[in-house]
Coordinates of C-alpha atoms in Angstrom, one line a residue:
M772 CA 45.2 -35.9 -23.3
A773 CA 47.7 -38.3 -21.8
F774 CA 51.1 -38.5 -23.4
E775 CA 54.5 -39.7 -22.6
K776 CA 56.8 -37.1 -20.9
K777 CA 59.8 -36.3 -23.2
P778 CA 62.3 -33.7 -22.1
R779 CA 63.4 -30.9 -24.4
N780 CA 66.5 -31.5 -26.5
V781 CA 69.5 -29.4 -25.6
M782 CA 71.3 -27.7 -28.5
P783 CA 75.1 -28.3 -28.5
E784 CA 77.3 -25.2 -27.8
Q785 CA 80.9 -24.2 -27.7
A786 CA 82.4 -24.6 -24.2
P787 CA 82.3 -21.2 -22.4
E788 CA 86.1 -21.2 -21.8
V789 CA 86.7 -21.7 -25.6
R790 CA 84.0 -19.4 -27.1
A791 CA 84.9 -16.5 -24.8
H792 CA 88.0 -16.1 -26.9
N793 CA 86.6 -16.4 -30.4
F794 CA 83.9 -14.9 -32.6
E795 CA 82.6 -18.2 -33.9
E796 CA 78.9 -19.0 -33.3
V797 CA 78.2 -20.1 -29.8
A798 CA 75.2 -22.4 -30.5
L799 CA 76.1 -25.3 -32.9
G800 CA 72.6 -26.2 -34.0
F801 CA 70.6 -29.4 -33.8
T802 CA 71.6 -32.6 -35.6
E803 CA 69.1 -34.1 -38.0
A804 CA 68.2 -36.7 -35.3
Q805 CA 67.8 -34.0 -32.7
I806 CA 65.4 -31.9 -34.8
K807 CA 63.3 -34.9 -35.7
D808 CA 63.0 -35.8 -32.0
E809 CA 62.4 -32.3 -30.9
A810 CA 59.8 -31.5 -33.5
S811 CA 57.9 -34.8 -32.6
R812 CA 57.3 -33.3 -29.2
C813 CA 54.7 -30.9 -30.7
M814 CA 51.2 -31.9 -29.4
H815 CA 49.5 -30.3 -32.4
C816 CA 47.0 -28.5 -30.2
K817 CA 43.7 -27.7 -31.7
N818 CA 43.9 -23.9 -31.5
A819 CA 47.7 -23.7 -32.0
P820 CA 48.4 -21.1 -29.2
C821 CA 52.0 -21.0 -30.3
M822 CA 51.0 -19.3 -33.5
Q823 CA 49.2 -16.6 -31.5
G824 CA 52.6 -15.7 -30.0
C825 CA 54.3 -15.4 -33.4
P826 CA 54.4 -11.8 -34.8
V827 CA 54.4 -13.2 -38.4
S828 CA 52.0 -16.1 -37.7
V829 CA 54.3 -18.9 -38.9
N830 CA 52.2 -22.2 -39.1
I831 CA 54.3 -23.8 -36.3
P832 CA 52.4 -27.1 -35.9
D833 CA 52.6 -27.9 -39.7
F834 CA 56.3 -27.0 -40.1
L835 CA 57.1 -29.1 -37.0
A836 CA 55.1 -32.0 -38.3
A837 CA 57.1 -31.9 -41.6
A838 CA 60.4 -31.6 -39.7
A839 CA 59.5 -34.5 -37.5
R840 CA 59.2 -36.8 -40.5
G841 CA 62.4 -35.4 -42.0
D842 CA 60.8 -33.5 -44.8
F843 CA 62.8 -30.3 -44.3
A844 CA 62.0 -28.8 -47.7
V845 CA 58.3 -28.9 -47.0
A846 CA 58.9 -27.5 -43.5
G847 CA 60.9 -24.6 -45.2
E848 CA 58.0 -24.0 -47.6
I849 CA 55.6 -23.7 -44.8
I850 CA 57.7 -21.3 -42.8
G851 CA 58.5 -19.3 -46.0
K852 CA 54.8 -18.5 -46.5
T853 CA 54.9 -16.0 -43.7
S854 CA 58.6 -15.5 -42.7
S855 CA 61.3 -14.4 -45.1
L856 CA 64.3 -14.9 -42.8
P857 CA 63.9 -18.2 -40.9
A858 CA 67.6 -18.9 -40.4
I859 CA 67.9 -15.4 -38.7
C860 CA 64.7 -15.6 -36.7
G861 CA 65.6 -19.0 -35.4
R862 CA 68.8 -17.4 -33.9
V863 CA 67.7 -14.0 -32.6
C864 CA 64.0 -14.0 -31.9
P865 CA 62.9 -14.1 -28.2
Q866 CA 60.9 -17.3 -28.6
E867 CA 60.7 -17.7 -24.8
T868 CA 58.4 -14.7 -24.6
Q869 CA 56.5 -15.4 -27.8
C870 CA 55.7 -18.7 -29.5
E871 CA 57.4 -20.9 -26.9
K872 CA 55.7 -19.0 -24.0
M873 CA 52.4 -20.1 -25.5
C874 CA 53.4 -23.7 -26.0
L875 CA 51.2 -25.9 -23.8
R876 CA 53.9 -28.5 -23.5
G877 CA 55.8 -25.9 -21.4
K878 CA 53.5 -26.7 -18.5
V879 CA 54.5 -30.3 -18.5
D880 CA 58.1 -31.0 -19.5
G881 CA 59.4 -27.9 -21.3
A882 CA 58.1 -26.0 -24.4
V883 CA 59.0 -27.3 -27.8
A884 CA 62.3 -25.7 -29.0
I885 CA 60.4 -23.9 -31.8
G886 CA 63.2 -21.4 -32.5
Q887 CA 65.9 -24.0 -32.7
C888 CA 63.9 -26.1 -35.0
E889 CA 63.2 -23.1 -37.2
R890 CA 67.0 -22.3 -37.3
F891 CA 67.7 -25.9 -38.6
V892 CA 65.1 -25.6 -41.3
G893 CA 66.3 -22.1 -42.3
D894 CA 69.8 -23.3 -42.6
Y895 CA 68.6 -26.3 -44.6
M896 CA 66.8 -24.1 -47.0
L897 CA 69.9 -21.9 -47.5
A898 CA 72.1 -25.0 -48.1
H899 CA 69.6 -26.6 -50.5
K900 CA 68.8 -23.6 -52.7
T901 CA 65.8 -24.0 -55.0
E902 CA 65.2 -21.7 -58.0
K903 CA 62.9 -18.9 -57.0
R904 CA 59.6 -18.8 -58.9
K905 CA 59.5 -15.6 -60.9
P906 CA 56.2 -13.8 -60.4
V907 CA 54.4 -12.0 -63.3
P908 CA 55.7 -8.4 -63.4
T909 CA 53.1 -5.9 -62.4
G910 CA 54.9 -2.8 -63.6
K911 CA 54.7 -1.3 -60.1
R912 CA 57.8 0.1 -58.4
V913 CA 58.3 0.6 -54.6
A914 CA 61.2 2.2 -52.8
V915 CA 62.3 0.7 -49.4
I916 CA 64.4 2.9 -47.1
G917 CA 66.7 0.7 -45.0
S918 CA 67.8 -2.9 -45.5
G919 CA 67.2 -4.1 -41.9
P920 CA 64.6 -6.8 -41.0
A921 CA 61.6 -4.6 -41.7
G922 CA 62.9 -3.4 -45.0
L923 CA 64.0 -6.8 -46.2
T924 CA 60.7 -8.4 -45.2
C925 CA 58.7 -5.8 -47.0
A926 CA 60.9 -6.0 -50.1
A927 CA 60.6 -9.8 -50.1
E928 CA 56.8 -9.8 -49.9
L929 CA 56.5 -7.2 -52.6
S930 CA 58.9 -8.8 -55.0
N931 CA 57.1 -12.1 -54.6
H932 CA 54.1 -10.5 -56.0
G933 CA 55.8 -9.0 -59.1
V934 CA 56.7 -5.5 -57.7
Q935 CA 60.1 -4.1 -58.7
V936 CA 61.7 -3.0 -55.4
T937 CA 64.7 -0.6 -54.9
I938 CA 66.2 -0.7 -51.4
F939 CA 68.2 2.4 -50.3
E940 CA 70.8 1.6 -47.7
A941 CA 73.0 4.2 -46.0
F942 CA 75.8 1.8 -45.1
H943 CA 78.2 0.0 -47.5
K944 CA 76.6 -3.3 -46.6
A945 CA 73.0 -4.4 -46.6
G946 CA 71.4 -6.0 -43.5
G947 CA 70.9 -3.1 -41.1
V948 CA 70.9 -4.1 -37.4
L949 CA 71.5 -7.7 -38.5
V950 CA 75.0 -6.8 -39.6
Y951 CA 76.0 -3.8 -37.5
G952 CA 74.2 -4.6 -34.2
I953 CA 74.2 -8.4 -33.6
P954 CA 77.7 -10.0 -33.0
E955 CA 79.1 -12.7 -35.3
F956 CA 79.0 -15.2 -32.4
R957 CA 75.2 -14.9 -32.3
L958 CA 74.4 -14.3 -36.0
P959 CA 77.1 -15.1 -38.6
K960 CA 77.3 -12.4 -41.2
A961 CA 77.8 -14.9 -44.0
L962 CA 74.3 -16.3 -43.2
V963 CA 72.8 -12.8 -43.4
Q964 CA 74.4 -12.3 -46.7
S965 CA 73.0 -15.6 -48.0
E966 CA 69.5 -14.5 -46.9
I967 CA 69.9 -11.2 -48.8
E968 CA 71.3 -12.9 -51.9
K969 CA 68.2 -15.3 -51.8
L970 CA 66.0 -12.2 -51.6
C971 CA 67.6 -10.6 -54.6
G972 CA 67.8 -13.8 -56.6
G973 CA 64.6 -13.3 -58.4
G974 CA 65.8 -10.1 -60.0
N975 CA 62.9 -8.0 -58.6
V976 CA 65.0 -6.4 -55.9
E977 CA 67.9 -3.9 -56.3
I978 CA 69.9 -2.6 -53.4
K979 CA 71.6 0.8 -53.7
L980 CA 74.3 1.0 -51.0
N981 CA 75.9 4.2 -49.6
T982 CA 72.7 6.0 -50.3
V983 CA 71.3 8.2 -47.5
A984 CA 67.5 8.9 -48.0
G985 CA 66.9 12.5 -47.2
K986 CA 70.4 13.5 -48.2
T987 CA 71.8 11.5 -51.2
R988 CA 68.3 11.4 -52.5
T989 CA 65.5 13.7 -51.1
M990 CA 62.3 12.0 -49.9
E991 CA 60.4 14.1 -52.3
E992 CA 62.4 12.8 -55.2
I993 CA 62.0 9.2 -54.0
A994 CA 58.2 9.6 -53.5
H995 CA 57.8 11.1 -56.9
E996 CA 59.7 8.3 -58.7
Y997 CA 58.0 5.3 -57.1
D998 CA 54.4 4.2 -56.7
A999 CA 54.9 3.7 -52.9
V1000 CA 57.6 4.1 -50.3
F1001 CA 58.3 2.0 -47.2
I1002 CA 60.5 3.5 -44.5
G1003 CA 62.4 0.9 -42.4
S1004 CA 65.3 3.1 -41.3
G1005 CA 65.6 1.7 -37.8
A1006 CA 66.6 3.4 -34.6
G1007 CA 70.3 4.0 -34.7
L1008 CA 70.6 7.1 -32.6
P1009 CA 72.1 6.2 -29.2
M1010 CA 70.8 7.4 -25.8
F1011 CA 73.2 8.6 -23.1
M1012 CA 72.9 9.2 -19.3
N1013 CA 74.0 12.9 -19.5
I1014 CA 76.2 12.6 -16.4
P1015 CA 79.6 14.3 -15.7
G1016 CA 82.5 12.7 -17.5
E1017 CA 80.4 11.0 -20.2
N1018 CA 82.4 12.8 -22.9
L1019 CA 85.7 11.4 -21.8
N1020 CA 87.7 9.3 -24.3
G1021 CA 87.0 5.6 -23.7
V1022 CA 83.2 6.1 -23.2
Y1023 CA 81.3 4.6 -26.2
S1024 CA 77.7 4.1 -27.1
A1025 CA 77.0 0.4 -27.7
N1026 CA 75.8 1.4 -31.1
E1027 CA 79.2 2.8 -32.1
Y1028 CA 81.1 0.0 -30.4
L1029 CA 79.2 -2.8 -32.0
T1030 CA 79.1 -1.2 -35.4
R1031 CA 82.9 -0.8 -35.4
V1032 CA 83.4 -4.4 -34.4
N1033 CA 80.6 -6.1 -36.3
L1034 CA 80.4 -4.1 -39.5
M1035 CA 83.9 -2.6 -39.7
K1036 CA 85.7 -5.7 -38.4
A1037 CA 87.6 -3.8 -35.8
Y1038 CA 88.8 -7.1 -34.3
L1039 CA 91.0 -7.8 -37.3
P1040 CA 94.6 -6.7 -37.5
N1041 CA 95.2 -3.4 -39.3
S1042 CA 91.5 -2.6 -39.3
A1043 CA 90.6 0.6 -41.1
T1044 CA 88.4 1.6 -38.1
P1045 CA 90.0 0.2 -35.0
V1046 CA 88.4 0.3 -31.6
Q1047 CA 89.9 0.6 -28.2
I1048 CA 90.6 -2.7 -26.4
G1049 CA 89.8 -2.0 -22.8
K1050 CA 91.2 -4.2 -20.0
N1051 CA 88.6 -3.3 -17.4
V1052 CA 85.3 -2.7 -19.2
S1053 CA 82.0 -1.5 -17.8
V1054 CA 78.7 -1.9 -19.8
I1055 CA 75.8 0.2 -18.6
G1056 CA 72.4 -1.5 -19.2
A1057 CA 71.0 -5.0 -19.1
G1058 CA 69.2 -5.6 -22.4
N1059 CA 70.3 -7.8 -25.3
V1060 CA 72.5 -5.0 -26.7
A1061 CA 74.3 -4.7 -23.3
M1062 CA 74.9 -8.5 -23.3
D1063 CA 76.2 -8.3 -26.9
A1064 CA 78.5 -5.4 -26.0
A1065 CA 79.9 -7.1 -22.9
R1066 CA 80.5 -10.5 -24.6
T1067 CA 82.1 -8.7 -27.5
A1068 CA 84.5 -6.7 -25.2
L1069 CA 85.5 -10.0 -23.6
R1070 CA 86.3 -11.5 -27.0
M1071 CA 88.3 -8.4 -27.9
G1072 CA 90.7 -9.1 -25.0
A1073 CA 89.3 -7.5 -21.9
Q1074 CA 90.4 -9.0 -18.6
T1075 CA 87.4 -7.9 -16.7
V1076 CA 83.9 -7.1 -18.1
R1077 CA 81.0 -6.1 -15.9
I1078 CA 77.3 -5.3 -16.5
V1079 CA 76.1 -2.3 -14.4
Y1080 CA 72.4 -2.2 -14.0
R1081 CA 70.2 -0.1 -11.7
R1082 CA 67.6 -2.7 -11.2
G1083 CA 67.7 -6.4 -10.0
R1084 CA 68.1 -9.6 -11.9
E1085 CA 64.4 -10.2 -12.3
E1086 CA 64.0 -6.8 -14.0
M1087 CA 66.8 -7.4 -16.6
P1088 CA 65.2 -7.1 -20.1
A1089 CA 67.7 -9.3 -21.9
R1090 CA 66.8 -12.8 -23.0
A1091 CA 67.4 -15.4 -20.4
E1092 CA 69.7 -17.3 -22.8
E1093 CA 71.9 -14.2 -23.3
I1094 CA 72.2 -13.6 -19.6
H1095 CA 73.1 -17.3 -19.0
H1096 CA 75.7 -17.2 -21.7
A1097 CA 77.3 -14.1 -20.4
E1098 CA 77.5 -15.5 -16.9
Q1099 CA 79.0 -18.7 -18.2
E1100 CA 81.7 -16.7 -20.0
G1101 CA 82.7 -14.9 -16.8
I1102 CA 80.9 -11.5 -17.2
E1103 CA 80.3 -9.9 -13.8
F1104 CA 77.0 -8.3 -12.8
L1105 CA 76.8 -5.2 -10.6
L1106 CA 73.0 -5.1 -10.0
L1107 CA 71.1 -2.4 -8.1
T1108 CA 73.9 -0.1 -9.1
N1109 CA 73.8 3.2 -11.1
P1110 CA 76.7 5.3 -12.4
V1111 CA 76.5 9.0 -11.4
S1112 CA 79.8 10.3 -12.9
F1113 CA 83.0 9.2 -14.6
G1114 CA 86.5 10.3 -13.6
G1115 CA 89.4 10.6 -15.9
E1116 CA 93.1 11.3 -16.4
N1117 CA 94.5 13.1 -19.5
G1118 CA 91.1 13.0 -21.1
W1119 CA 90.6 9.2 -20.7
V1120 CA 88.1 7.5 -18.5
K1121 CA 89.7 5.9 -15.4
S1122 CA 86.9 5.4 -12.9
M1123 CA 83.2 5.3 -12.4
R1124 CA 81.4 6.7 -9.4
C1125 CA 78.3 4.5 -8.6
V1126 CA 75.4 4.6 -6.1
K1127 CA 73.6 1.7 -4.7
M1128 CA 69.9 1.5 -5.6
A1129 CA 66.8 0.1 -3.9
L1130 CA 63.6 -1.0 -5.7
G1131 CA 60.3 0.6 -4.9
E1132 CA 56.9 0.3 -6.5
P1133 CA 56.4 -0.8 -10.2
D1134 CA 56.5 1.9 -12.8
K1135 CA 54.5 2.0 -16.1
S1136 CA 56.7 -0.7 -17.6
G1137 CA 55.7 -3.0 -14.8
R1138 CA 59.2 -3.1 -13.3
R1139 CA 59.9 -1.9 -9.8
S1140 CA 61.3 1.6 -9.9
P1141 CA 64.9 2.1 -8.6
A1142 CA 65.8 4.8 -6.1
P1143 CA 69.3 5.8 -4.9
I1144 CA 70.4 4.9 -1.4
A1145 CA 71.7 8.0 0.4
G1146 CA 75.4 7.8 1.3
S1147 CA 76.1 4.6 -0.7
E1148 CA 78.4 6.1 -3.4
Y1149 CA 81.6 4.2 -4.2
D1150 CA 84.2 4.2 -7.0
V1151 CA 84.9 1.5 -9.6
E1152 CA 88.1 1.4 -11.6
T1153 CA 87.4 1.2 -15.4
D1154 CA 89.3 2.1 -18.5
M1155 CA 86.4 1.7 -20.9
V1156 CA 82.7 2.3 -20.7
I1157 CA 80.0 1.1 -23.1
V1158 CA 76.6 2.8 -22.7
A1159 CA 73.8 0.5 -23.8
L1160 CA 70.6 2.3 -22.7
G1161 CA 68.7 2.1 -25.9
T1162 CA 68.4 4.0 -29.2
R1163 CA 66.0 6.3 -31.0
P1164 CA 65.3 6.9 -34.7
N1165 CA 67.8 9.2 -36.4
P1166 CA 66.0 12.5 -37.0
L1167 CA 67.6 12.8 -40.5
I1168 CA 64.5 11.7 -42.5
K1169 CA 62.1 13.6 -40.2
N1170 CA 64.2 16.8 -40.5
S1171 CA 64.5 16.6 -44.2
F1172 CA 60.9 15.8 -44.9
A1173 CA 58.5 18.1 -43.0
A1174 CA 55.4 16.3 -44.3
L1175 CA 56.2 13.2 -42.3
K1176 CA 54.5 13.2 -38.9
T1177 CA 56.5 12.0 -35.9
N1178 CA 55.8 11.9 -32.2
E1179 CA 57.7 13.4 -29.2
K1180 CA 60.0 10.4 -29.2
G1181 CA 61.0 11.0 -32.8
T1182 CA 59.3 7.8 -34.0
I1183 CA 57.1 7.9 -37.2
V1184 CA 53.4 8.0 -36.6
V1185 CA 51.5 5.3 -38.6
D1186 CA 48.1 3.8 -38.9
E1187 CA 48.4 0.6 -37.0
E1188 CA 46.3 -1.4 -39.4
T1189 CA 48.0 -0.4 -42.7
M1190 CA 51.3 1.1 -41.4
Q1191 CA 50.7 4.2 -43.6
T1192 CA 52.3 7.4 -42.5
S1193 CA 50.8 10.9 -42.7
V1194 CA 52.0 11.0 -46.3
E1195 CA 49.9 9.4 -49.0
N1196 CA 51.5 6.2 -50.4
M1197 CA 54.3 6.3 -47.8
Y1198 CA 54.5 3.5 -45.2
A1199 CA 56.8 2.8 -42.3
G1200 CA 57.6 0.0 -39.8
G1201 CA 60.1 -1.5 -37.5
D1202 CA 62.2 0.4 -35.0
A1203 CA 61.6 3.7 -36.9
V1204 CA 58.0 3.4 -35.7
T1205 CA 58.3 1.5 -32.4
G1206 CA 61.7 2.5 -31.2
A1207 CA 64.3 -0.2 -30.5
A1208 CA 62.5 -3.6 -30.5
T1209 CA 63.0 -7.1 -31.8
V1210 CA 63.9 -8.4 -35.2
I1211 CA 60.6 -10.4 -35.5
L1212 CA 58.4 -7.5 -34.6
A1213 CA 60.2 -5.4 -37.3
M1214 CA 59.5 -8.3 -39.7
G1215 CA 55.9 -8.4 -38.7
A1216 CA 55.6 -4.6 -39.5
G1217 CA 57.3 -5.0 -42.8
R1218 CA 54.9 -7.8 -43.7
K1219 CA 51.8 -5.9 -42.6
A1220 CA 53.0 -2.8 -44.6
S1221 CA 53.6 -4.9 -47.8
K1222 CA 50.1 -6.3 -47.6
A1223 CA 48.7 -2.8 -47.4
I1224 CA 50.9 -1.6 -50.3
L1225 CA 49.9 -4.4 -52.5
E1226 CA 46.2 -3.7 -51.8
K1227 CA 46.7 0.0 -52.5
L1228 CA 48.4 -0.8 -55.8
G1229 CA 45.6 -3.1 -56.8
I1230 CA 47.8 -6.3 -56.8
R1231 CA 46.0 -9.5 -55.8
T1232 CA 47.6 -11.6 -53.0

């Protein structure tokens, strides 16, 4: 089919030299004229390959058609049929490896900016709140463990079908990784709160904060009290390198560092949970969390921030956009470099011994395996280290509930079709099942589990 070439619209952003010193959102969002123009680039392919790349199967062509004509309320209704958190997904989903990767227009003049269009529509829906239709109560009650993306999505789907949902959240704020893991400059917390308030607006969802499932309430008690249980407790247990000096003061896990800054507001004066402000910061790892930690350290006042990664640029797992933003802001990259020990003075980290790496054959992940180069060791000065090598599920629930089957990595074993665990009427999804992954994959699991729960409870969808 012949069509006129039309380049992709570029979303406005804060200038790098300005945003590197504040926590305000980097991307400023499309204007109304921009989203109409961008949405009109959709070719409305017969088989909609973009939808095949979406873990929650948003009807992308139809929502873009509505957006192109300026009918944003209808666009929001279309997205809302399968996605409960569009304003969030539009900001943090890796669209370039999912829906936009499948966009046929990408072969010609650039994939449609599906995520940025979804962000606009999600923001529009939050700004133009409509009264939520109250479903007929079913009398069924479901407990959801964790208020991250998997738990929120499952709760939303269940409550929309008349189920009374109680969410048990260990922290003092709801949102899970959305509030403790992703920085303000990528995902404003007020927006997350608005999405949660929208979820609870129908009266079918109650959130109990400061409640640790397995401790505050035993899993047996919860299972006995509710018709079904969904576990979306995430993967908040950090992984370390286990090298000499890693227990020195000034060596943080990215999980702790980001939680203190994002959730506890450590960047504010007189914070109740302050965090060290390093001047020469080294971040180990090259995923999205590493980029978040590095860019946060820069905003906290660091003079030099470097990413230290044992593979090369092509193997970096972070989103291309996050790598690009980090480079724009002045983050340094030490690639093909691996720390082997940390040195300290008076109990505080002061240096990092590194070894140069060479890439060999691909491993099971498809990335080339790094191997140290003999005699290439050298020292790097650093007064703060943030280890961002991934996370695992906290073993608390597993250890307090022996009936729940887990694998050698500590993730919960489920039936992939229904998300049911080894325990009758108990389901799980998100990072607690997959290990650390993306927000949209967690949402997809929450949606799949809710469908199975509704079917098990005999509720028509």
